[in-house]
mmCIF file of C-alpha atoms and ligand atoms in Angstrom:
data_model
loop_
_atom_site.group_PDB
_atom_site.id
_atom_site.type_symbol
_atom_site.label_atom_id
_atom_site.label_comp_id
_atom_site.label_asym_id
_atom_site.label_seq_id
_atom_site.Cartn_x
_atom_site.Cartn_y
_atom_site.Cartn_z
ATOM 1 C CA MET A 1 -16.471 -25.753 -13.876
ATOM 2 C CA ASN A 2 -13.689 -24.490 -16.504
ATOM 3 C CA ASN A 3 -16.402 -22.915 -18.543
ATOM 4 C CA LYS A 4 -17.799 -20.992 -15.705
ATOM 5 C CA LYS A 5 -17.032 -17.079 -15.594
ATOM 6 C CA ASN A 6 -15.402 -17.943 -12.274
ATOM 7 C CA GLU A 7 -17.099 -15.196 -10.354
ATOM 8 C CA SER A 8 -16.634 -15.579 -6.706
ATOM 9 C CA ILE A 9 -19.171 -14.668 -3.937
ATOM 10 C CA LYS A 10 -17.027 -11.371 -3.358
ATOM 11 C CA ASP A 11 -16.822 -10.581 -7.239
ATOM 12 C CA LEU A 12 -20.770 -10.875 -7.153
ATOM 13 C CA LEU A 13 -20.977 -8.793 -4.163
ATOM 14 C CA ILE A 14 -18.906 -5.998 -5.646
ATOM 15 C CA LYS A 15 -21.151 -5.995 -8.606
ATOM 16 C CA PHE A 16 -24.400 -5.631 -6.402
ATOM 17 C CA PHE A 17 -23.116 -2.754 -4.445
ATOM 18 C CA LYS A 18 -21.378 -0.831 -7.675
ATOM 19 C CA ALA A 19 -25.019 -1.190 -9.101
ATOM 20 C CA HIS A 20 -26.269 0.441 -5.871
ATOM 21 C CA PRO A 21 -23.878 3.272 -5.107
ATOM 22 C CA LYS A 22 -24.319 5.369 -2.069
ATOM 23 C CA GLU A 23 -27.370 3.454 -0.998
ATOM 24 C CA ASP A 24 -28.027 1.854 2.660
ATOM 25 C CA MET A 25 -28.355 -1.631 1.869
ATOM 26 C CA SER A 26 -29.651 -4.219 4.198
ATOM 27 C CA HIS A 27 -28.496 -7.705 4.413
ATOM 28 C CA GLY A 28 -31.674 -9.270 3.192
ATOM 29 C CA PRO A 29 -31.643 -8.178 -0.620
ATOM 30 C CA VAL A 30 -28.268 -8.218 -0.650
ATOM 31 C CA VAL A 31 -27.636 -11.755 0.260
ATOM 32 C CA ASP A 32 -30.621 -12.731 -1.684
ATOM 33 C CA TRP A 33 -29.874 -11.505 -5.154
ATOM 34 C CA VAL A 34 -26.096 -12.784 -4.697
ATOM 35 C CA GLU A 35 -26.690 -16.261 -3.459
ATOM 36 C CA ALA A 36 -29.388 -16.417 -6.390
ATOM 37 C CA LYS A 37 -26.924 -15.473 -8.702
ATOM 38 C CA TYR A 38 -24.429 -17.957 -7.243
ATOM 39 C CA MET A 39 -26.697 -20.751 -7.330
ATOM 40 C CA ARG A 40 -27.478 -20.088 -11.395
ATOM 41 C CA LEU A 41 -23.625 -20.218 -11.593
ATOM 42 C CA TYR A 42 -22.491 -23.003 -9.464
ATOM 43 C CA HIS A 43 -25.708 -24.712 -8.988
ATOM 44 C CA LYS A 44 -25.075 -24.599 -5.192
ATOM 45 C CA LYS A 45 -25.326 -22.517 -2.222
ATOM 46 C CA PRO A 46 -22.090 -20.201 -1.442
ATOM 47 C CA ARG A 47 -20.416 -20.440 1.749
ATOM 48 C CA ASP A 48 -19.680 -17.276 3.757
ATOM 49 C CA THR A 49 -21.758 -14.763 2.239
ATOM 50 C CA TRP A 50 -21.573 -12.782 5.304
ATOM 51 C CA ARG A 51 -17.996 -13.231 5.868
ATOM 52 C CA SER A 52 -17.480 -11.709 2.471
ATOM 53 C CA ILE A 53 -19.229 -8.819 3.160
ATOM 54 C CA ARG A 54 -17.851 -8.183 6.308
ATOM 55 C CA ASN A 55 -14.410 -8.471 4.488
ATOM 56 C CA LEU A 56 -15.383 -6.053 1.817
ATOM 57 C CA HIS A 57 -15.985 -3.911 4.908
ATOM 58 C CA GLU A 58 -12.638 -4.628 6.618
ATOM 59 C CA VAL A 59 -10.401 -3.809 3.076
ATOM 60 C CA GLY A 60 -12.547 -0.354 3.013
ATOM 61 C CA PHE A 61 -14.747 -1.283 0.356
ATOM 62 C CA LEU A 62 -17.921 -1.121 2.082
ATOM 63 C CA ILE A 63 -19.025 1.544 4.977
ATOM 64 C CA LYS A 64 -20.864 -0.169 7.496
ATOM 65 C CA VAL A 65 -23.628 2.338 8.262
ATOM 66 C CA LYS A 66 -24.871 0.319 11.432
ATOM 67 C CA LYS A 67 -25.648 -3.668 12.075
ATOM 68 C CA GLY A 68 -26.474 -5.450 9.121
ATOM 69 C CA ILE A 69 -26.415 -2.096 6.836
ATOM 70 C CA TYR A 70 -23.789 -1.639 4.453
ATOM 71 C CA ARG A 71 -23.076 1.004 1.961
ATOM 72 C CA TYR A 72 -20.804 1.583 -1.022
ATOM 73 C CA ASP A 73 -19.756 5.206 -1.858
ATOM 74 C CA PRO A 74 -17.474 5.305 -4.562
ATOM 75 C CA GLU A 75 -15.665 8.293 -3.511
ATOM 76 C CA ALA A 76 -14.963 7.076 -0.276
ATOM 77 C CA VAL A 77 -13.384 3.761 -1.796
ATOM 78 C CA LYS A 78 -11.152 6.738 -3.642
ATOM 79 C CA GLU A 79 -9.944 8.367 -0.830
ATOM 80 C CA ARG A 80 -9.501 4.997 1.032
ATOM 81 C CA GLU A 81 -7.347 3.940 -2.058
ATOM 82 C CA LEU A 82 -5.086 7.035 -1.145
ATOM 83 C CA GLU A 83 -5.063 6.434 2.689
ATOM 84 C CA ASP A 84 -3.703 3.496 3.964
ATOM 85 C CA PHE A 85 -2.526 -0.240 3.592
ATOM 86 C CA THR A 86 -5.106 -2.669 4.544
ATOM 87 C CA PRO A 87 -3.797 -5.409 7.101
ATOM 88 C CA GLU A 88 -3.328 -7.774 4.412
ATOM 89 C CA GLN A 89 -1.367 -5.972 2.159
ATOM 90 C CA LYS A 90 0.650 -4.683 5.220
ATOM 91 C CA GLU A 91 1.381 -8.449 6.351
ATOM 92 C CA THR A 92 2.507 -9.336 2.282
ATOM 93 C CA ILE A 93 4.797 -6.361 2.462
ATOM 94 C CA LEU A 94 6.277 -7.126 5.745
ATOM 95 C CA LYS A 95 6.634 -10.948 4.662
ATOM 96 C CA ARG A 96 8.046 -9.907 1.212
ATOM 97 C CA ASP A 97 10.965 -7.774 3.201
ATOM 98 C CA GLY A 98 11.756 -10.655 5.455
ATOM 99 C CA TYR A 99 10.388 -8.645 8.515
ATOM 100 C CA LYS A 100 13.230 -6.171 8.242
ATOM 101 C CA CYS A 101 13.715 -2.446 7.938
ATOM 102 C CA VAL A 102 14.840 -2.046 4.193
ATOM 103 C CA VAL A 103 17.336 0.621 5.367
ATOM 104 C CA CYS A 104 19.023 -0.751 8.571
ATOM 105 C CA GLY A 105 18.124 -4.437 7.963
ATOM 106 C CA ARG A 106 16.860 -4.319 11.824
ATOM 107 C CA GLY A 107 13.540 -6.171 12.618
ATOM 108 C CA LEU A 108 11.708 -8.655 14.843
ATOM 109 C CA LYS A 109 14.642 -10.446 15.838
ATOM 110 C CA GLU A 110 16.257 -7.296 17.437
ATOM 111 C CA GLY A 111 13.023 -6.270 18.917
ATOM 112 C CA VAL A 112 12.519 -3.232 16.668
ATOM 113 C CA GLU A 113 9.168 -1.969 15.970
ATOM 114 C CA LEU A 114 8.311 -2.376 12.167
ATOM 115 C CA GLN A 115 6.256 -0.111 10.315
ATOM 116 C CA VAL A 116 4.820 -0.416 6.388
ATOM 117 C CA ASP A 117 5.761 3.003 4.506
ATOM 118 C CA HIS A 118 4.664 4.258 1.105
ATOM 119 C CA ILE A 119 7.890 4.560 -1.127
ATOM 120 C CA LYS A 120 6.081 7.118 -3.078
ATOM 121 C CA PRO A 121 4.203 9.207 -0.434
ATOM 122 C CA LYS A 122 0.293 9.877 -0.567
ATOM 123 C CA TYR A 123 0.535 13.327 -1.129
ATOM 124 C CA LEU A 124 2.343 13.133 -4.349
ATOM 125 C CA GLY A 125 -0.396 10.522 -5.630
ATOM 126 C CA GLY A 126 1.404 7.507 -4.028
ATOM 127 C CA LYS A 127 -1.103 4.816 -4.062
ATOM 128 C CA SER A 128 -1.593 2.079 -1.292
ATOM 129 C CA THR A 129 -0.265 -1.113 -3.231
ATOM 130 C CA VAL A 130 1.785 -3.711 -2.305
ATOM 131 C CA GLU A 131 4.448 -2.292 -4.656
ATOM 132 C CA ASN A 132 4.391 1.006 -3.430
ATOM 133 C CA GLY A 133 5.078 -0.278 0.237
ATOM 134 C CA GLN A 134 8.282 -0.953 2.372
ATOM 135 C CA THR A 135 9.071 -2.193 5.558
ATOM 136 C CA LEU A 136 10.747 0.401 7.732
ATOM 137 C CA CYS A 137 11.596 0.785 11.620
ATOM 138 C CA ALA A 138 10.160 2.990 13.628
ATOM 139 C CA GLN A 139 13.439 4.958 13.263
ATOM 140 C CA HIS A 140 13.903 5.015 9.541
ATOM 141 C CA ASN A 141 10.266 5.701 8.935
ATOM 142 C CA PHE A 142 10.505 8.930 11.415
ATOM 143 C CA ILE A 143 13.641 10.178 9.245
ATOM 144 C CA LYS A 144 11.849 9.564 6.187
ATOM 145 C CA LYS A 145 8.685 11.425 6.947
ATOM 146 C CA THR A 146 10.769 14.325 8.070
ATOM 147 C CA LEU A 147 13.174 14.342 4.875
ATOM 148 C CA LYS A 148 11.275 12.436 2.468
ATOM 149 C CA GLN A 149 12.705 9.599 0.364
ATOM 150 C CA THR A 150 15.167 11.420 -2.078
ATOM 151 C CA GLU A 151 16.015 13.804 0.391
ATOM 152 C CA THR A 152 17.359 11.252 2.887
ATOM 153 C CA GLY A 153 19.122 9.578 0.146
ATOM 154 C CA LYS A 154 20.907 12.930 -1.144
ATOM 155 C CA LYS A 155 21.999 13.699 2.392
ATOM 156 C CA MET A 156 23.203 10.389 3.152
ATOM 157 C CA PHE A 157 25.473 10.326 0.175
ATOM 158 C CA ILE A 158 26.855 14.074 0.681
ATOM 159 C CA ARG A 159 27.620 12.720 4.202
ATOM 160 C CA LEU A 160 29.385 9.636 2.623
ATOM 161 C CA TYR A 161 31.177 11.959 -0.256
ATOM 162 C CA GLU A 162 32.572 13.964 2.611
ATOM 163 C CA LEU A 163 34.068 11.226 4.375
ATOM 164 C CA ALA A 164 35.266 9.555 1.369
ATOM 165 C CA LYS A 165 36.867 12.631 0.560
ATOM 166 C CA SER A 166 38.330 13.154 4.153
ATOM 167 C CA GLU A 167 39.888 9.450 3.765
ATOM 168 C CA ASP A 168 41.214 10.124 0.140
ATOM 169 C CA ASN A 169 39.271 7.031 -0.723
ATOM 170 C CA GLU A 170 38.995 7.804 -4.705
ATOM 171 C CA GLU A 171 36.589 4.822 -5.606
ATOM 172 C CA LEU A 172 33.932 5.639 -2.838
ATOM 173 C CA LYS A 173 34.286 9.534 -3.868
ATOM 174 C CA ARG A 174 33.743 8.356 -7.417
ATOM 175 C CA PHE A 175 30.509 6.410 -6.569
ATOM 176 C CA CYS A 176 29.169 9.252 -4.725
ATOM 177 C CA THR A 177 29.662 11.653 -7.301
ATOM 178 C CA ASP A 178 28.088 9.848 -9.622
ATOM 179 C CA VAL A 179 25.251 9.339 -7.649
ATOM 180 C CA LEU A 180 24.897 13.008 -6.678
ATOM 181 C CA GLU A 181 25.531 14.049 -10.283
ATOM 182 C CA THR A 182 22.264 11.983 -11.160
ATOM 183 C CA TYR A 183 20.538 14.369 -8.716
ATOM 184 C CA GLU A 184 21.620 17.136 -10.436
ATOM 185 C CA LYS A 185 20.716 15.747 -13.973
ATOM 186 C CA TYR A 186 17.467 15.147 -12.668
ATOM 187 C CA ASN A 187 16.835 18.204 -10.813
ATOM 188 C CA ILE A 188 16.205 16.445 -7.638
ATOM 189 C CA ASN A 189 16.229 18.087 -4.283
ATOM 190 C CA GLY A 190 18.202 21.097 -5.653
ATOM 191 C CA HIS A 191 17.870 22.912 -2.381
ATOM 192 C CA ILE A 192 20.057 20.542 -0.721
ATOM 193 C CA VAL A 193 23.198 21.767 -1.615
ATOM 194 C CA TRP A 194 26.136 19.240 -2.299
ATOM 195 C CA LYS A 195 29.766 21.107 -2.477
ATOM 196 C CA ARG A 196 32.164 19.326 -4.128
HETATM 197 ZN ZN1 LIG B 201 15.714 0.690 10.087
#
């Protein structure tokens, strides 16, 4: 088996649909082609060809035209990539973050609703990848949607700076100053004014 190309039934399906972009494909020819190809590679019939097709639809690769007819549209896939995380990606991200909001640490245990958010937003070209995903509680996701990631951070540090000032906490003040000066250095969110 080691010298095989190691193409899964899914790889073969993707290959087939990519060779027929924007065509409505009924299951007959698809399954015939893919299974014959699989037979030549592995000398056995694949299991779950149908399930693999359905799965490619679930993750947004294929458009279901009607029962038994699927279509691959490269442009739709591109848009889909920008759109949202697949259920599988969401689960991976939630699991990685320990089913807790990365800002406040509240999670399932506290009965808090969790959402999966794009760290770099979609409108800035942020992709729907696991790396670009983070777990937020509904409250922090709302705040972030309103304020955006870096704006939220800057406002929080300005508040912390003010507090440190009023408490004469020099160390905390220095820490906040360093962070806020970094915002200035990179010209981030200049519209949020920090008064020293
Ligand atoms: Zn939170």
